[in-house]
Amino acid sequence: MRRKDTTTDRKSGCVLRELEELLLSKFYDGECSFFERWQVRSLLKKKRAAGEFLEVLGEGSRQYGELLSSRVEERVPEEGRWEEVVRRIEEEERASQFLGNRVLDADGRGEESVFWRFFHLPTLLSREFMGAFACSAIVIVGAQASLPYLFRGDQSIDAQQFVDTQAGEVRRVQQQVPQRQVAEVRRTPELQPSSIVPVDLVSSVPISGRVGAPLTSENFDSNSFDALFSPAPNPSFSSLRRAPASVYRGSRPQRITAQREVQAPVEVDWIRSDGRVRMLGNSLTGAPTLFVKKRVLMRREASQVGKVSSPGSSSARSNPSGIVLQERTLPAAAFAK
Amino acid sequence: MKNSYTTPFFSLLLLFLSGYGGLSFGVSPAFAQSVGNRQVQLRIRFVGAHGIRQREEGARFSPEISDLQEKLLRFPYRDFRLIDRKLTTVPVAKRTELPLAHGHSLAVRTVHVSEQRVGMWLKWTGGDGMEILDSRLHFTAQEPLLTGFEVEGDRGIILILEVRQEG
């Protein structure tokens, strides 16, 4: 019934919706953006109730303002006002020594330009702006995800050029250094320049106990470089290690840190215990071993209770503070030899 | 150009559909088998330990646990004695409750199992209801899992769990 009345009233412009009332309230408080003010103006033209609502707001505001000012007067007596003001000034001066001078900007809002009104915080937090922001974010993320595919052709061309450039440089180096000079440099390591280092031997390092065969220029296959790091056939997990690979450049070995991710003997997703849990031994080798210790506080308390309790009583007790204490969980007979 | 834009979205969609289809229609038999009616063999040994071992001092083991001597030496005790043992078969992905000696109990659920790796949830509860260990962990199938619990300063119990794939 009420719904029907509301509908008819809406048509005649006598009843405002909640959103319209909120909009008018914002308008009265001077918080409307440009678009919202335009909405209010059109609402005032369409509905008579909108103007009445604004009048009611003004009336209520005046009454509330009077009430508030009377309460303030009651709270601060006339003779104490000046002292209050002086005290406040002194406080502000002291604060300005540390924080700098503060600028009063409370009433500046009324003189804001249309631009700043459009972009002030309530407007930015409005649903329209949030929706627009979300849409923009989705579009940007989607576009970024598509970028590699959009420019895939150009990238491949660039990559080819890069490879060609690199190859050209390599060729240039080979042309600049004659074979005789390379041989001389190889014979005398102290003459080796920092930029050109002839590689005599590349050797794989034992991984998981396997000794790698030395690679020379004769048996080196660039297509099977992964074989350098391939594990031994049928490795056991306990034998896997993090193994560095070494490359011998000339006569001086240099270690490069090519580390392989090795699966640990135990991986814990989560762990929960009434005691303290720690891992025993080397966590990377052998059987996983956990050790649970009772919490120290619990044991101390238990020993104190043990002094006053009689033997043969129940295994769990409460101390005066209400904490449940536990005694040994296995009878001593279980450990008898 | 249209293809470039839609590739990542189609990739994600296809990934989702293939995963869903694989699980629903048994396209991945390995997965279906791992959560199906497979069973694993569980070997449990419940060991009591007492006496703090001094440096350079040897330890004593009962003959049933002599194969674990090296591993048990990680615990700081001197004497190790088998209290209880169990050999049982438990289904994969189903919870199984196993009563142990002196009111202790062990609840296990095998999450996944292969020849190399075992994933398992286990909950070891003490005789007085204390939650000694509640964990989900993944370990090497060939190696036993040892979990010790310090009952008193010089006394402890050790639970040794070995999992073997059946069949």
PDB file of N, CA and C in Angstrom, chain B residues 31-85:
ATOM      1  N   PHE B  31      46.597 -39.253 -11.846  1.00  0.00           N
ATOM      2  CA  PHE B  31      45.956 -38.560 -10.736  1.00  0.00           C
ATOM      3  C   PHE B  31      44.783 -39.371 -10.199  1.00  0.00           C
ATOM      4  N   ALA B  32      43.994 -39.897 -11.130  1.00  0.00           N
ATOM      5  CA  ALA B  32      42.832 -40.678 -10.723  1.00  0.00           C
ATOM      6  C   ALA B  32      43.270 -41.899  -9.913  1.00  0.00           C
ATOM      7  N   GLN B  33      44.393 -42.478 -10.339  1.00  0.00           N
ATOM      8  CA  GLN B  33      44.852 -43.663  -9.628  1.00  0.00           C
ATOM      9  C   GLN B  33      45.349 -43.294  -8.238  1.00  0.00           C
ATOM     10  N   SER B  34      46.007 -42.095  -8.164  1.00  0.00           N
ATOM     11  CA  SER B  34      46.593 -41.738  -6.883  1.00  0.00           C
ATOM     12  C   SER B  34      45.524 -41.457  -5.844  1.00  0.00           C
ATOM     13  N   VAL B  35      44.369 -40.991  -6.268  1.00  0.00           N
ATOM     14  CA  VAL B  35      43.329 -40.720  -5.277  1.00  0.00           C
ATOM     15  C   VAL B  35      42.234 -41.785  -5.320  1.00  0.00           C
ATOM     16  N   GLY B  36      42.417 -42.795  -6.102  1.00  0.00           N
ATOM     17  CA  GLY B  36      41.385 -43.811  -6.240  1.00  0.00           C
ATOM     18  C   GLY B  36      41.493 -44.862  -5.152  1.00  0.00           C
ATOM     19  N   ASN B  37      41.468 -46.117  -5.551  1.00  0.00           N
ATOM     20  CA  ASN B  37      41.445 -47.180  -4.560  1.00  0.00           C
ATOM     21  C   ASN B  37      42.843 -47.740  -4.288  1.00  0.00           C
ATOM     22  N   ARG B  38      43.836 -46.914  -4.431  1.00  0.00           N
ATOM     23  CA  ARG B  38      45.186 -47.379  -4.169  1.00  0.00           C
ATOM     24  C   ARG B  38      45.429 -47.471  -2.671  1.00  0.00           C
ATOM     25  N   GLN B  39      46.390 -48.309  -2.350  1.00  0.00           N
ATOM     26  CA  GLN B  39      46.709 -48.481  -0.937  1.00  0.00           C
ATOM     27  C   GLN B  39      48.220 -48.408  -0.745  1.00  0.00           C
ATOM     28  N   VAL B  40      48.599 -48.033   0.435  1.00  0.00           N
ATOM     29  CA  VAL B  40      50.017 -48.024   0.766  1.00  0.00           C
ATOM     30  C   VAL B  40      50.243 -48.851   2.020  1.00  0.00           C
ATOM     31  N   GLN B  41      51.434 -49.387   2.057  1.00  0.00           N
ATOM     32  CA  GLN B  41      51.780 -50.193   3.230  1.00  0.00           C
ATOM     33  C   GLN B  41      52.476 -49.302   4.249  1.00  0.00           C
ATOM     34  N   LEU B  42      52.017 -49.393   5.456  1.00  0.00           N
ATOM     35  CA  LEU B  42      52.533 -48.542   6.525  1.00  0.00           C
ATOM     36  C   LEU B  42      53.186 -49.420   7.585  1.00  0.00           C
ATOM     37  N   ARG B  43      54.423 -49.117   7.865  1.00  0.00           N
ATOM     38  CA  ARG B  43      55.127 -49.880   8.894  1.00  0.00           C
ATOM     39  C   ARG B  43      55.483 -48.916  10.017  1.00  0.00           C
ATOM     40  N   ILE B  44      54.960 -49.217  11.178  1.00  0.00           N
ATOM     41  CA  ILE B  44      55.155 -48.311  12.308  1.00  0.00           C
ATOM     42  C   ILE B  44      55.926 -49.036  13.401  1.00  0.00           C
ATOM     43  N   ARG B  45      56.928 -48.369  13.913  1.00  0.00           N
ATOM     44  CA  ARG B  45      57.643 -48.902  15.069  1.00  0.00           C
ATOM     45  C   ARG B  45      57.648 -47.843  16.160  1.00  0.00           C
ATOM     46  N   PHE B  46      57.334 -48.281  17.337  1.00  0.00           N
ATOM     47  CA  PHE B  46      57.175 -47.394  18.487  1.00  0.00           C
ATOM     48  C   PHE B  46      58.297 -47.736  19.461  1.00  0.00           C
ATOM     49  N   VAL B  47      59.190 -46.822  19.621  1.00  0.00           N
ATOM     50  CA  VAL B  47      60.426 -47.134  20.364  1.00  0.00           C
ATOM     51  C   VAL B  47      60.487 -46.273  21.618  1.00  0.00           C
ATOM     52  N   GLY B  48      60.820 -46.905  22.717  1.00  0.00           N
ATOM     53  CA  GLY B  48      61.055 -46.173  23.959  1.00  0.00           C
ATOM     54  C   GLY B  48      62.546 -45.947  24.123  1.00  0.00           C
ATOM     55  N   ALA B  49      62.924 -44.753  24.570  1.00  0.00           N
ATOM     56  CA  ALA B  49      64.344 -44.443  24.736  1.00  0.00           C
ATOM     57  C   ALA B  49      64.548 -43.826  26.101  1.00  0.00           C
ATOM     58  N   HIS B  50      65.646 -44.177  26.740  1.00  0.00           N
ATOM     59  CA  HIS B  50      65.921 -43.544  28.032  1.00  0.00           C
ATOM     60  C   HIS B  50      67.416 -43.444  28.283  1.00  0.00           C
ATOM     61  N   GLY B  51      67.777 -42.602  29.195  1.00  0.00           N
ATOM     62  CA  GLY B  51      69.180 -42.375  29.539  1.00  0.00           C
ATOM     63  C   GLY B  51      69.836 -41.422  28.555  1.00  0.00           C
ATOM     64  N   ILE B  52      70.380 -40.348  29.087  1.00  0.00           N
ATOM     65  CA  ILE B  52      71.066 -39.385  28.208  1.00  0.00           C
ATOM     66  C   ILE B  52      72.456 -39.929  27.879  1.00  0.00           C
ATOM     67  N   ARG B  53      72.745 -39.986  26.633  1.00  0.00           N
ATOM     68  CA  ARG B  53      74.035 -40.522  26.192  1.00  0.00           C
ATOM     69  C   ARG B  53      75.126 -39.459  26.329  1.00  0.00           C
ATOM     70  N   GLN B  54      76.201 -39.861  26.978  1.00  0.00           N
ATOM     71  CA  GLN B  54      77.339 -38.942  27.104  1.00  0.00           C
ATOM     72  C   GLN B  54      78.164 -38.983  25.822  1.00  0.00           C
ATOM     73  N   ARG B  55      79.028 -38.017  25.696  1.00  0.00           N
ATOM     74  CA  ARG B  55      79.884 -37.979  24.508  1.00  0.00           C
ATOM     75  C   ARG B  55      80.786 -39.212  24.479  1.00  0.00           C
ATOM     76  N   GLU B  56      80.974 -39.741  23.324  1.00  0.00           N
ATOM     77  CA  GLU B  56      81.816 -40.935  23.097  1.00  0.00           C
ATOM     78  C   GLU B  56      81.196 -42.195  23.692  1.00  0.00           C
ATOM     79  N   GLU B  57      80.014 -42.087  24.185  1.00  0.00           N
ATOM     80  CA  GLU B  57      79.381 -43.268  24.768  1.00  0.00           C
ATOM     81  C   GLU B  57      78.530 -43.960  23.705  1.00  0.00           C
ATOM     82  N   GLY B  58      78.557 -45.267  23.716  1.00  0.00           N
ATOM     83  CA  GLY B  58      77.778 -46.014  22.747  1.00  0.00           C
ATOM     84  C   GLY B  58      76.321 -46.116  23.157  1.00  0.00           C
ATOM     85  N   ALA B  59      75.485 -46.542  22.234  1.00  0.00           N
ATOM     86  CA  ALA B  59      74.056 -46.707  22.533  1.00  0.00           C
ATOM     87  C   ALA B  59      73.681 -48.177  22.379  1.00  0.00           C
ATOM     88  N   ARG B  60      72.619 -48.558  23.051  1.00  0.00           N
ATOM     89  CA  ARG B  60      72.165 -49.952  22.974  1.00  0.00           C
ATOM     90  C   ARG B  60      70.819 -49.996  22.271  1.00  0.00           C
ATOM     91  N   PHE B  61      70.655 -50.977  21.443  1.00  0.00           N
ATOM     92  CA  PHE B  61      69.423 -51.104  20.659  1.00  0.00           C
ATOM     93  C   PHE B  61      68.874 -52.515  20.816  1.00  0.00           C
ATOM     94  N   SER B  62      67.585 -52.612  20.856  1.00  0.00           N
ATOM     95  CA  SER B  62      66.990 -53.949  20.812  1.00  0.00           C
ATOM     96  C   SER B  62      67.087 -54.460  19.375  1.00  0.00           C
ATOM     97  N   PRO B  63      67.177 -55.775  19.184  1.00  0.00           N
ATOM     98  CA  PRO B  63      67.478 -56.315  17.851  1.00  0.00           C
ATOM     99  C   PRO B  63      66.448 -55.949  16.782  1.00  0.00           C
ATOM    100  N   GLU B  64      65.206 -55.650  17.170  1.00  0.00           N
ATOM    101  CA  GLU B  64      64.176 -55.339  16.167  1.00  0.00           C
ATOM    102  C   GLU B  64      64.410 -54.001  15.477  1.00  0.00           C
ATOM    103  N   ILE B  65      65.228 -53.180  16.087  1.00  0.00           N
ATOM    104  CA  ILE B  65      65.452 -51.855  15.500  1.00  0.00           C
ATOM    105  C   ILE B  65      66.921 -51.655  15.135  1.00  0.00           C
ATOM    106  N   SER B  66      67.610 -52.744  14.956  1.00  0.00           N
ATOM    107  CA  SER B  66      69.048 -52.628  14.671  1.00  0.00           C
ATOM    108  C   SER B  66      69.303 -51.964  13.306  1.00  0.00           C
ATOM    109  N   ASP B  67      68.340 -52.080  12.405  1.00  0.00           N
ATOM    110  CA  ASP B  67      68.530 -51.446  11.087  1.00  0.00           C
ATOM    111  C   ASP B  67      68.450 -49.923  11.153  1.00  0.00           C
ATOM    112  N   LEU B  68      67.983 -49.406  12.276  1.00  0.00           N
ATOM    113  CA  LEU B  68      67.814 -47.950  12.394  1.00  0.00           C
ATOM    114  C   LEU B  68      68.857 -47.310  13.319  1.00  0.00           C
ATOM    115  N   GLN B  69      69.884 -48.085  13.630  1.00  0.00           N
ATOM    116  CA  GLN B  69      70.852 -47.608  14.618  1.00  0.00           C
ATOM    117  C   GLN B  69      71.401 -46.221  14.269  1.00  0.00           C
ATOM    118  N   GLU B  70      71.845 -46.105  13.041  1.00  0.00           N
ATOM    119  CA  GLU B  70      72.484 -44.853  12.628  1.00  0.00           C
ATOM    120  C   GLU B  70      71.536 -43.661  12.758  1.00  0.00           C
ATOM    121  N   LYS B  71      70.288 -43.902  12.405  1.00  0.00           N
ATOM    122  CA  LYS B  71      69.320 -42.801  12.443  1.00  0.00           C
ATOM    123  C   LYS B  71      68.902 -42.487  13.873  1.00  0.00           C
ATOM    124  N   LEU B  72      68.804 -43.524  14.686  1.00  0.00           N
ATOM    125  CA  LEU B  72      68.373 -43.298  16.069  1.00  0.00           C
ATOM    126  C   LEU B  72      69.440 -42.577  16.886  1.00  0.00           C
ATOM    127  N   LEU B  73      70.660 -42.641  16.418  1.00  0.00           N
ATOM    128  CA  LEU B  73      71.735 -41.965  17.158  1.00  0.00           C
ATOM    129  C   LEU B  73      71.594 -40.441  17.103  1.00  0.00           C
ATOM    130  N   ARG B  74      70.718 -39.945  16.272  1.00  0.00           N
ATOM    131  CA  ARG B  74      70.479 -38.497  16.265  1.00  0.00           C
ATOM    132  C   ARG B  74      69.801 -38.045  17.556  1.00  0.00           C
ATOM    133  N   PHE B  75      69.107 -38.976  18.188  1.00  0.00           N
ATOM    134  CA  PHE B  75      68.444 -38.637  19.446  1.00  0.00           C
ATOM    135  C   PHE B  75      69.447 -38.777  20.591  1.00  0.00           C
ATOM    136  N   PRO B  76      69.294 -37.985  21.618  1.00  0.00           N
ATOM    137  CA  PRO B  76      70.346 -37.946  22.650  1.00  0.00           C
ATOM    138  C   PRO B  76      70.232 -39.067  23.692  1.00  0.00           C
ATOM    139  N   TYR B  77      69.636 -40.188  23.355  1.00  0.00           N
ATOM    140  CA  TYR B  77      69.397 -41.218  24.372  1.00  0.00           C
ATOM    141  C   TYR B  77      70.398 -42.362  24.249  1.00  0.00           C
ATOM    142  N   ARG B  78      70.457 -43.168  25.317  1.00  0.00           N
ATOM    143  CA  ARG B  78      71.450 -44.237  25.385  1.00  0.00           C
ATOM    144  C   ARG B  78      70.846 -45.600  25.041  1.00  0.00           C
ATOM    145  N   ASP B  79      69.645 -45.844  25.511  1.00  0.00           N
ATOM    146  CA  ASP B  79      69.020 -47.150  25.313  1.00  0.00           C
ATOM    147  C   ASP B  79      67.756 -46.999  24.476  1.00  0.00           C
ATOM    148  N   PHE B  80      67.642 -47.811  23.477  1.00  0.00           N
ATOM    149  CA  PHE B  80      66.462 -47.795  22.618  1.00  0.00           C
ATOM    150  C   PHE B  80      65.827 -49.179  22.638  1.00  0.00           C
ATOM    151  N   ARG B  81      64.541 -49.196  22.833  1.00  0.00           N
ATOM    152  CA  ARG B  81      63.870 -50.476  22.997  1.00  0.00           C
ATOM    153  C   ARG B  81      62.521 -50.415  22.283  1.00  0.00           C
ATOM    154  N   LEU B  82      62.256 -51.434  21.501  1.00  0.00           N
ATOM    155  CA  LEU B  82      60.997 -51.450  20.743  1.00  0.00           C
ATOM    156  C   LEU B  82      59.828 -51.718  21.699  1.00  0.00           C
ATOM    157  N   ILE B  83      58.840 -50.894  21.649  1.00  0.00           N
ATOM    158  CA  ILE B  83      57.665 -51.061  22.506  1.00  0.00           C
ATOM    159  C   ILE B  83      56.519 -51.687  21.716  1.00  0.00           C
ATOM    160  N   ASP B  84      56.335 -51.211  20.508  1.00  0.00           N
ATOM    161  CA  ASP B  84      55.178 -51.664  19.724  1.00  0.00           C
ATOM    162  C   ASP B  84      55.531 -51.588  18.246  1.00  0.00           C
ATOM    163  N   ARG B  85      54.914 -52.421  17.463  1.00  0.00           N
ATOM    164  CA  ARG B  85      55.128 -52.354  16.015  1.00  0.00           C
ATOM    165  C   ARG B  85      53.842 -52.701  15.294  1.00  0.00           C
TER     166      ARG B  85
END
